Amino acid sequence: MNLNRSQLAMLITGFTLGIVVLTLFNIHLGAEVEEEYVIEMALADEVLEELIRQEEELREAEAADPIKSHMAMNETAKPTFGQPEPLKTLEELMAERQMDASDSDATPGEGEYAETLKELAQKREEAKQLLGEKEAEKKEYTNYLKDKRTSITYSLVERNAYELPPPIYTCIEGGKVVINIEVDSRGFVTEASFNAKSSGTDNGCLVDNAIAYALQARFNSSGRATQKGTITYLFQSK
């Protein structure tokens, strides 16, 4: 195929323009990659500085918060029932603190900083839930028998139940029986009466059983000479 000069000139011009366009495109891509790399490095430095700052704050807070403050919170911890995790002794807490201090002497990498902060936050949250729950003014305690025949709840402001004996279920019918109680400063129930308005049944067998066992209940001592509350028995029919 024979090409004249004008055709050759057009081909050369086209090839030249293509090369120029490809070159400019490659330069543009290289600039974007470099910009993204710089941005990623800057973000990584900021994250690392933030992690270091948070870790230092946690260490300062830990140093300013002695172990005895965590243990004192247990005195007003909200009672739980079931299978709670046993509380750790002072020696165990001291040993864990020494281990944490020895581990902090090392210089972990960026990933280890984040993992360490996550573990510290989780441990603090678990400790707060276990030892730092505030007591509600109206507490309820539920005790289910093995045969699920009776459940007991009580309402007594700022008092804990030491003894709430479950009734030996001898009645055929079931129902909800609410007993009004008066508790003295030592925690003994001095009076017990049937609360017909709040109860769901007036069955004599259930009421007599509930009153008899309510008088056997025992609560913690208090500065109040007398205090009123209720004990609710939920009997299930046989």
PDB file of C-alpha atoms in Angstrom:
ATOM      1  CA  MET A   1       0.000   0.000   0.000  1.00  0.00           C
ATOM      2  CA  ASN A   2       1.490   3.323  -1.081  1.00  0.00           C
ATOM      3  CA  LEU A   3       0.780   6.413   1.045  1.00  0.00           C
ATOM      4  CA  ASN A   4       1.354   9.919  -0.073  1.00  0.00           C
ATOM      5  CA  ARG A   5       2.998  12.540   2.085  1.00  0.00           C
ATOM      6  CA  SER A   6      -0.220  14.003   3.456  1.00  0.00           C
ATOM      7  CA  GLN A   7      -1.449  10.592   4.611  1.00  0.00           C
ATOM      8  CA  LEU A   8       1.886   9.831   6.287  1.00  0.00           C
ATOM      9  CA  ALA A   9       1.792  13.193   8.035  1.00  0.00           C
ATOM     10  CA  MET A  10      -1.687  12.471   9.384  1.00  0.00           C
ATOM     11  CA  LEU A  11      -0.611   9.057  10.718  1.00  0.00           C
ATOM     12  CA  ILE A  12       2.467  10.520  12.399  1.00  0.00           C
ATOM     13  CA  THR A  13       0.366  13.287  13.944  1.00  0.00           C
ATOM     14  CA  GLY A  14      -2.178  10.753  15.264  1.00  0.00           C
ATOM     15  CA  PHE A  15       0.505   8.549  16.835  1.00  0.00           C
ATOM     16  CA  THR A  16       2.119  11.595  18.417  1.00  0.00           C
ATOM     17  CA  LEU A  17      -1.160  12.795  19.924  1.00  0.00           C
ATOM     18  CA  GLY A  18      -1.881   9.294  21.287  1.00  0.00           C
ATOM     19  CA  ILE A  19       1.517   9.125  22.960  1.00  0.00           C
ATOM     20  CA  VAL A  20       1.024  12.575  24.501  1.00  0.00           C
ATOM     21  CA  VAL A  21      -2.441  11.638  25.839  1.00  0.00           C
ATOM     22  CA  LEU A  22      -1.172   8.384  27.365  1.00  0.00           C
ATOM     23  CA  THR A  23       1.753  10.198  28.977  1.00  0.00           C
ATOM     24  CA  LEU A  24      -0.501  12.837  30.529  1.00  0.00           C
ATOM     25  CA  PHE A  25      -2.903  10.148  31.785  1.00  0.00           C
ATOM     26  CA  ASN A  26      -0.087   8.222  33.466  1.00  0.00           C
ATOM     27  CA  ILE A  27       1.204  11.405  35.110  1.00  0.00           C
ATOM     28  CA  HIS A  28      -2.308  12.143  36.437  1.00  0.00           C
ATOM     29  CA  LEU A  29      -2.684   8.635  37.891  1.00  0.00           C
ATOM     30  CA  GLY A  30       0.703   8.861  39.567  1.00  0.00           C
ATOM     31  CA  ALA A  31      -0.238  12.156  41.217  1.00  0.00           C
ATOM     32  CA  GLU A  32      -3.483  10.651  42.594  1.00  0.00           C
ATOM     33  CA  VAL A  33      -1.683   7.612  44.013  1.00  0.00           C
ATOM     34  CA  GLU A  34       0.897   9.816  45.682  1.00  0.00           C
ATOM     35  CA  GLU A  35      -1.821  12.066  47.126  1.00  0.00           C
ATOM     36  CA  GLU A  36      -3.766   9.082  48.495  1.00  0.00           C
ATOM     37  CA  TYR A  37      -0.598   7.672  50.032  1.00  0.00           C
ATOM     38  CA  VAL A  38       0.165  10.964  51.755  1.00  0.00           C
ATOM     39  CA  ILE A  39      -3.396  11.215  53.085  1.00  0.00           C
ATOM     40  CA  GLU A  40      -3.337   7.638  54.371  1.00  0.00           C
ATOM     41  CA  MET A  41      -0.011   8.208  56.124  1.00  0.00           C
ATOM     42  CA  ALA A  42      -1.346  11.388  57.742  1.00  0.00           C
ATOM     43  CA  LEU A  43      -4.456   9.584  58.972  1.00  0.00           C
ATOM     44  CA  ALA A  44      -2.348   6.725  60.332  1.00  0.00           C
ATOM     45  CA  ASP A  45      -0.215   9.197  62.304  1.00  0.00           C
ATOM     46  CA  GLU A  46      -3.322  10.902  63.720  1.00  0.00           C
ATOM     47  CA  VAL A  47      -4.847   7.560  64.769  1.00  0.00           C
ATOM     48  CA  LEU A  48      -1.604   6.498  66.426  1.00  0.00           C
ATOM     49  CA  GLU A  49      -1.352   9.775  68.354  1.00  0.00           C
ATOM     50  CA  GLU A  50      -4.986   9.468  69.476  1.00  0.00           C
ATOM     51  CA  LEU A  51      -4.440   5.886  70.665  1.00  0.00           C
ATOM     52  CA  ILE A  52      -1.338   6.905  72.608  1.00  0.00           C
ATOM     53  CA  ARG A  53      -3.205   9.816  74.218  1.00  0.00           C
ATOM     54  CA  GLN A  54      -6.146   7.598  75.231  1.00  0.00           C
ATOM     55  CA  GLU A  55      -3.830   4.990  76.697  1.00  0.00           C
ATOM     56  CA  GLU A  56      -2.032   7.644  78.768  1.00  0.00           C
ATOM     57  CA  GLU A  57      -5.378   8.931  80.065  1.00  0.00           C
ATOM     58  CA  LEU A  58      -6.419   5.397  81.031  1.00  0.00           C
ATOM     59  CA  ARG A  59      -3.160   4.859  82.873  1.00  0.00           C
ATOM     60  CA  GLU A  60      -3.531   8.160  84.748  1.00  0.00           C
ATOM     61  CA  ALA A  61      -7.118   7.302  85.689  1.00  0.00           C
ATOM     62  CA  GLU A  62      -6.053   3.856  86.835  1.00  0.00           C
ATOM     63  CA  ALA A  63      -3.279   5.328  88.990  1.00  0.00           C
ATOM     64  CA  ALA A  64      -5.670   7.852  90.542  1.00  0.00           C
ATOM     65  CA  ASP A  65      -8.354   5.213  91.219  1.00  0.00           C
ATOM     66  CA  PRO A  66      -7.083   2.842  93.939  1.00  0.00           C
ATOM     67  CA  ILE A  67      -8.379  -0.687  94.260  1.00  0.00           C
ATOM     68  CA  LYS A  68     -10.256   0.072  97.460  1.00  0.00           C
ATOM     69  CA  SER A  69     -12.676   2.310  95.563  1.00  0.00           C
ATOM     70  CA  HIS A  70     -13.726  -0.630  93.380  1.00  0.00           C
ATOM     71  CA  MET A  71     -14.120  -2.857  96.416  1.00  0.00           C
ATOM     72  CA  ALA A  72     -16.194  -0.294  98.344  1.00  0.00           C
ATOM     73  CA  MET A  73     -18.735  -0.179  95.544  1.00  0.00           C
ATOM     74  CA  ASN A  74     -19.546  -3.810  96.276  1.00  0.00           C
ATOM     75  CA  GLU A  75     -21.237  -2.766  99.523  1.00  0.00           C
ATOM     76  CA  THR A  76     -24.097  -1.181  97.581  1.00  0.00           C
ATOM     77  CA  ALA A  77     -24.045  -3.449  94.553  1.00  0.00           C
ATOM     78  CA  LYS A  78     -27.413  -4.476  93.249  1.00  0.00           C
ATOM     79  CA  PRO A  79     -28.024  -8.123  94.251  1.00  0.00           C
ATOM     80  CA  THR A  80     -28.263 -10.608  91.406  1.00  0.00           C
ATOM     81  CA  PHE A  81     -29.509 -14.162  91.418  1.00  0.00           C
ATOM     82  CA  GLY A  82     -28.564 -17.184  89.389  1.00  0.00           C
ATOM     83  CA  GLN A  83     -24.895 -17.999  88.824  1.00  0.00           C
ATOM     84  CA  PRO A  84     -22.929 -14.699  89.146  1.00  0.00           C
ATOM     85  CA  GLU A  85     -19.208 -14.637  88.552  1.00  0.00           C
ATOM     86  CA  PRO A  86     -17.339 -14.805  91.920  1.00  0.00           C
ATOM     87  CA  LEU A  87     -15.749 -11.564  93.063  1.00  0.00           C
ATOM     88  CA  LYS A  88     -11.979 -11.415  92.942  1.00  0.00           C
ATOM     89  CA  THR A  89      -9.920 -11.069  96.104  1.00  0.00           C
ATOM     90  CA  LEU A  90      -7.616  -8.157  96.860  1.00  0.00           C
ATOM     91  CA  GLU A  91      -4.575 -10.347  96.158  1.00  0.00           C
ATOM     92  CA  GLU A  92      -5.949 -11.315  92.742  1.00  0.00           C
ATOM     93  CA  LEU A  93      -6.649  -7.699  91.839  1.00  0.00           C
ATOM     94  CA  MET A  94      -3.157  -6.652  92.918  1.00  0.00           C
ATOM     95  CA  ALA A  95      -1.609  -9.465  90.879  1.00  0.00           C
ATOM     96  CA  GLU A  96      -3.566  -8.417  87.792  1.00  0.00           C
ATOM     97  CA  ARG A  97      -2.513  -4.806  88.275  1.00  0.00           C
ATOM     98  CA  GLN A  98       1.139  -5.812  88.487  1.00  0.00           C
ATOM     99  CA  MET A  99       0.784  -7.874  85.316  1.00  0.00           C
ATOM    100  CA  ASP A 100      -0.815  -4.915  83.535  1.00  0.00           C
ATOM    101  CA  ALA A 101       2.005  -2.651  84.708  1.00  0.00           C
ATOM    102  CA  SER A 102       4.684  -5.077  83.487  1.00  0.00           C
ATOM    103  CA  ASP A 103       2.937  -5.458  80.137  1.00  0.00           C
ATOM    104  CA  SER A 104       2.763  -1.677  79.728  1.00  0.00           C
ATOM    105  CA  ASP A 105       6.590  -1.419  79.981  1.00  0.00           C
ATOM    106  CA  ALA A 106       6.881  -2.973  76.538  1.00  0.00           C
ATOM    107  CA  THR A 107       6.405  -0.862  73.421  1.00  0.00           C
ATOM    108  CA  PRO A 108       3.576  -2.456  71.427  1.00  0.00           C
ATOM    109  CA  GLY A 109       2.897  -1.759  67.795  1.00  0.00           C
ATOM    110  CA  GLU A 110      -0.010   0.179  66.359  1.00  0.00           C
ATOM    111  CA  GLY A 111      -2.318  -2.858  66.291  1.00  0.00           C
ATOM    112  CA  GLU A 112      -1.421  -3.789  69.854  1.00  0.00           C
ATOM    113  CA  TYR A 113      -2.287  -0.272  71.057  1.00  0.00           C
ATOM    114  CA  ALA A 114      -5.837  -0.620  69.767  1.00  0.00           C
ATOM    115  CA  GLU A 115      -6.186  -4.138  71.194  1.00  0.00           C
ATOM    116  CA  THR A 116      -4.888  -3.029  74.601  1.00  0.00           C
ATOM    117  CA  LEU A 117      -7.298  -0.100  74.766  1.00  0.00           C
ATOM    118  CA  LYS A 118     -10.187  -2.349  73.785  1.00  0.00           C
ATOM    119  CA  GLU A 119      -9.358  -4.863  76.516  1.00  0.00           C
ATOM    120  CA  LEU A 120      -8.994  -2.123  79.145  1.00  0.00           C
ATOM    121  CA  ALA A 121     -12.344  -0.612  78.214  1.00  0.00           C
ATOM    122  CA  GLN A 122     -14.025  -4.024  78.334  1.00  0.00           C
ATOM    123  CA  LYS A 123     -12.562  -4.818  81.766  1.00  0.00           C
ATOM    124  CA  ARG A 124     -13.676  -1.453  83.161  1.00  0.00           C
ATOM    125  CA  GLU A 125     -17.187  -1.921  81.789  1.00  0.00           C
ATOM    126  CA  GLU A 126     -17.459  -5.393  83.324  1.00  0.00           C
ATOM    127  CA  ALA A 127     -16.222  -4.063  86.666  1.00  0.00           C
ATOM    128  CA  LYS A 128     -18.794  -1.268  86.606  1.00  0.00           C
ATOM    129  CA  GLN A 129     -21.621  -3.667  85.839  1.00  0.00           C
ATOM    130  CA  LEU A 130     -20.511  -6.065  88.566  1.00  0.00           C
ATOM    131  CA  LEU A 131     -19.657  -3.629  91.345  1.00  0.00           C
ATOM    132  CA  GLY A 132     -20.970  -0.197  90.378  1.00  0.00           C
ATOM    133  CA  GLU A 133     -24.676  -0.637  89.796  1.00  0.00           C
ATOM    134  CA  LYS A 134     -26.813   1.852  91.703  1.00  0.00           C
ATOM    135  CA  GLU A 135     -29.526   0.459  93.929  1.00  0.00           C
ATOM    136  CA  ALA A 136     -33.059   1.202  92.822  1.00  0.00           C
ATOM    137  CA  GLU A 137     -35.377   2.673  95.430  1.00  0.00           C
ATOM    138  CA  LYS A 138     -37.857  -0.072  94.784  1.00  0.00           C
ATOM    139  CA  LYS A 139     -36.131  -3.455  94.784  1.00  0.00           C
ATOM    140  CA  GLU A 140     -37.623  -6.717  93.793  1.00  0.00           C
ATOM    141  CA  TYR A 141     -36.323 -10.152  94.652  1.00  0.00           C
ATOM    142  CA  THR A 142     -37.650 -13.238  92.910  1.00  0.00           C
ATOM    143  CA  ASN A 143     -37.130 -16.728  94.210  1.00  0.00           C
ATOM    144  CA  TYR A 144     -38.428 -19.577  92.067  1.00  0.00           C
ATOM    145  CA  LEU A 145     -38.842 -23.008  93.566  1.00  0.00           C
ATOM    146  CA  LYS A 146     -37.417 -26.004  91.750  1.00  0.00           C
ATOM    147  CA  ASP A 147     -40.892 -27.225  90.857  1.00  0.00           C
ATOM    148  CA  LYS A 148     -41.918 -23.722  89.674  1.00  0.00           C
ATOM    149  CA  ARG A 149     -44.925 -23.747  92.015  1.00  0.00           C
ATOM    150  CA  THR A 150     -44.418 -20.376  93.710  1.00  0.00           C
ATOM    151  CA  SER A 151     -42.558 -17.152  93.018  1.00  0.00           C
ATOM    152  CA  ILE A 152     -41.919 -14.374  95.531  1.00  0.00           C
ATOM    153  CA  THR A 153     -41.283 -10.669  95.008  1.00  0.00           C
ATOM    154  CA  TYR A 154     -41.021  -7.901  97.556  1.00  0.00           C
ATOM    155  CA  SER A 155     -41.034  -4.122  97.548  1.00  0.00           C
ATOM    156  CA  LEU A 156     -39.228  -2.345 100.381  1.00  0.00           C
ATOM    157  CA  VAL A 157     -37.305   0.869  99.783  1.00  0.00           C
ATOM    158  CA  GLU A 158     -33.547   0.623 100.367  1.00  0.00           C
ATOM    159  CA  ARG A 159     -33.770  -2.749 102.093  1.00  0.00           C
ATOM    160  CA  ASN A 160     -32.364  -6.145 101.132  1.00  0.00           C
ATOM    161  CA  ALA A 161     -33.996  -9.471 101.909  1.00  0.00           C
ATOM    162  CA  TYR A 162     -31.950 -11.819 104.081  1.00  0.00           C
ATOM    163  CA  GLU A 163     -34.647 -14.484 104.348  1.00  0.00           C
ATOM    164  CA  LEU A 164     -37.743 -14.960 102.214  1.00  0.00           C
ATOM    165  CA  PRO A 165     -38.851 -18.538 102.882  1.00  0.00           C
ATOM    166  CA  PRO A 166     -40.970 -19.924 100.039  1.00  0.00           C
ATOM    167  CA  PRO A 167     -44.316 -21.344 101.151  1.00  0.00           C
ATOM    168  CA  ILE A 168     -44.765 -25.101 101.139  1.00  0.00           C
ATOM    169  CA  TYR A 169     -47.470 -25.241  98.520  1.00  0.00           C
ATOM    170  CA  THR A 170     -50.450 -27.185  99.877  1.00  0.00           C
ATOM    171  CA  CYS A 171     -53.330 -25.431  98.103  1.00  0.00           C
ATOM    172  CA  ILE A 172     -55.001 -26.699  94.946  1.00  0.00           C
ATOM    173  CA  GLU A 173     -55.841 -23.340  93.419  1.00  0.00           C
ATOM    174  CA  GLY A 174     -53.345 -20.740  92.244  1.00  0.00           C
ATOM    175  CA  GLY A 175     -53.243 -16.975  92.117  1.00  0.00           C
ATOM    176  CA  LYS A 176     -51.511 -13.763  93.113  1.00  0.00           C
ATOM    177  CA  VAL A 177     -51.535 -12.819  96.799  1.00  0.00           C
ATOM    178  CA  VAL A 178     -50.107  -9.491  98.008  1.00  0.00           C
ATOM    179  CA  ILE A 179     -49.295  -9.082 101.705  1.00  0.00           C
ATOM    180  CA  ASN A 180     -48.761  -5.714 103.381  1.00  0.00           C
ATOM    181  CA  ILE A 181     -45.858  -5.825 105.844  1.00  0.00           C
ATOM    182  CA  GLU A 182     -44.291  -3.616 108.494  1.00  0.00           C
ATOM    183  CA  VAL A 183     -40.590  -4.084 109.214  1.00  0.00           C
ATOM    184  CA  ASP A 184     -38.763  -2.843 112.316  1.00  0.00           C
ATOM    185  CA  SER A 185     -35.243  -1.411 112.491  1.00  0.00           C
ATOM    186  CA  ARG A 186     -33.728  -4.889 112.997  1.00  0.00           C
ATOM    187  CA  GLY A 187     -35.317  -6.215 109.809  1.00  0.00           C
ATOM    188  CA  PHE A 188     -38.029  -8.382 111.372  1.00  0.00           C
ATOM    189  CA  VAL A 189     -41.595  -8.360 110.015  1.00  0.00           C
ATOM    190  CA  THR A 190     -43.812  -7.234 112.879  1.00  0.00           C
ATOM    191  CA  GLU A 191     -47.155  -7.100 111.046  1.00  0.00           C
ATOM    192  CA  ALA A 192     -48.599  -8.789 107.957  1.00  0.00           C
ATOM    193  CA  SER A 193     -52.041  -8.284 106.429  1.00  0.00           C
ATOM    194  CA  PHE A 194     -53.851  -9.245 103.231  1.00  0.00           C
ATOM    195  CA  ASN A 195     -53.927  -6.612 100.452  1.00  0.00           C
ATOM    196  CA  ALA A 196     -57.190  -7.455  98.704  1.00  0.00           C
ATOM    197  CA  LYS A 197     -56.983  -4.565  96.228  1.00  0.00           C
ATOM    198  CA  SER A 198     -53.654  -5.627  94.731  1.00  0.00           C
ATOM    199  CA  SER A 199     -54.238  -9.374  94.963  1.00  0.00           C
ATOM    200  CA  GLY A 200     -55.734 -11.478  92.220  1.00  0.00           C
ATOM    201  CA  THR A 201     -57.471 -13.960  94.525  1.00  0.00           C
ATOM    202  CA  ASP A 202     -58.936 -14.097  98.021  1.00  0.00           C
ATOM    203  CA  ASN A 203     -58.626 -17.861  98.411  1.00  0.00           C
ATOM    204  CA  GLY A 204     -58.351 -18.528 102.136  1.00  0.00           C
ATOM    205  CA  CYS A 205     -55.762 -21.273 101.778  1.00  0.00           C
ATOM    206  CA  LEU A 206     -53.466 -19.068  99.700  1.00  0.00           C
ATOM    207  CA  VAL A 207     -53.922 -16.006 101.930  1.00  0.00           C
ATOM    208  CA  ASP A 208     -53.229 -17.919 105.153  1.00  0.00           C
ATOM    209  CA  ASN A 209     -50.077 -19.475 103.695  1.00  0.00           C
ATOM    210  CA  ALA A 210     -48.839 -16.123 102.395  1.00  0.00           C
ATOM    211  CA  ILE A 211     -49.351 -14.329 105.736  1.00  0.00           C
ATOM    212  CA  ALA A 212     -47.689 -17.119 107.708  1.00  0.00           C
ATOM    213  CA  TYR A 213     -44.562 -17.078 105.556  1.00  0.00           C
ATOM    214  CA  ALA A 214     -44.462 -13.275 105.260  1.00  0.00           C
ATOM    215  CA  LEU A 215     -44.093 -13.096 109.058  1.00  0.00           C
ATOM    216  CA  GLN A 216     -40.983 -15.291 108.748  1.00  0.00           C
ATOM    217  CA  ALA A 217     -39.252 -12.925 106.296  1.00  0.00           C
ATOM    218  CA  ARG A 218     -36.128 -11.085 107.420  1.00  0.00           C
ATOM    219  CA  PHE A 219     -34.497  -7.958 105.954  1.00  0.00           C
ATOM    220  CA  ASN A 220     -31.340  -6.001 106.678  1.00  0.00           C
ATOM    221  CA  SER A 221     -31.321  -3.528 109.556  1.00  0.00           C
ATOM    222  CA  SER A 222     -32.088   0.161 109.047  1.00  0.00           C
ATOM    223  CA  GLY A 223     -32.225   3.412 110.957  1.00  0.00           C
ATOM    224  CA  ARG A 224     -35.990   3.602 110.501  1.00  0.00           C
ATOM    225  CA  ALA A 225     -38.060   2.449 113.457  1.00  0.00           C
ATOM    226  CA  THR A 226     -40.763   1.032 111.182  1.00  0.00           C
ATOM    227  CA  GLN A 227     -41.110   0.737 107.441  1.00  0.00           C
ATOM    228  CA  LYS A 228     -43.991  -0.414 105.272  1.00  0.00           C
ATOM    229  CA  GLY A 229     -43.731  -2.567 102.182  1.00  0.00           C
ATOM    230  CA  THR A 230     -45.271  -5.541 100.420  1.00  0.00           C
ATOM    231  CA  ILE A 231     -44.475  -9.153  99.647  1.00  0.00           C
ATOM    232  CA  THR A 232     -46.158 -10.744  96.633  1.00  0.00           C
ATOM    233  CA  TYR A 233     -46.653 -14.487  96.278  1.00  0.00           C
ATOM    234  CA  LEU A 234     -47.564 -15.923  92.888  1.00  0.00           C
ATOM    235  CA  PHE A 235     -48.958 -19.423  93.373  1.00  0.00           C
ATOM    236  CA  GLN A 236     -49.379 -21.696  90.384  1.00  0.00           C
ATOM    237  CA  SER A 237     -52.285 -24.079  90.411  1.00  0.00           C
ATOM    238  CA  LYS A 238     -51.560 -27.774  90.714  1.00  0.00           C
TER     239      LYS A 238
END
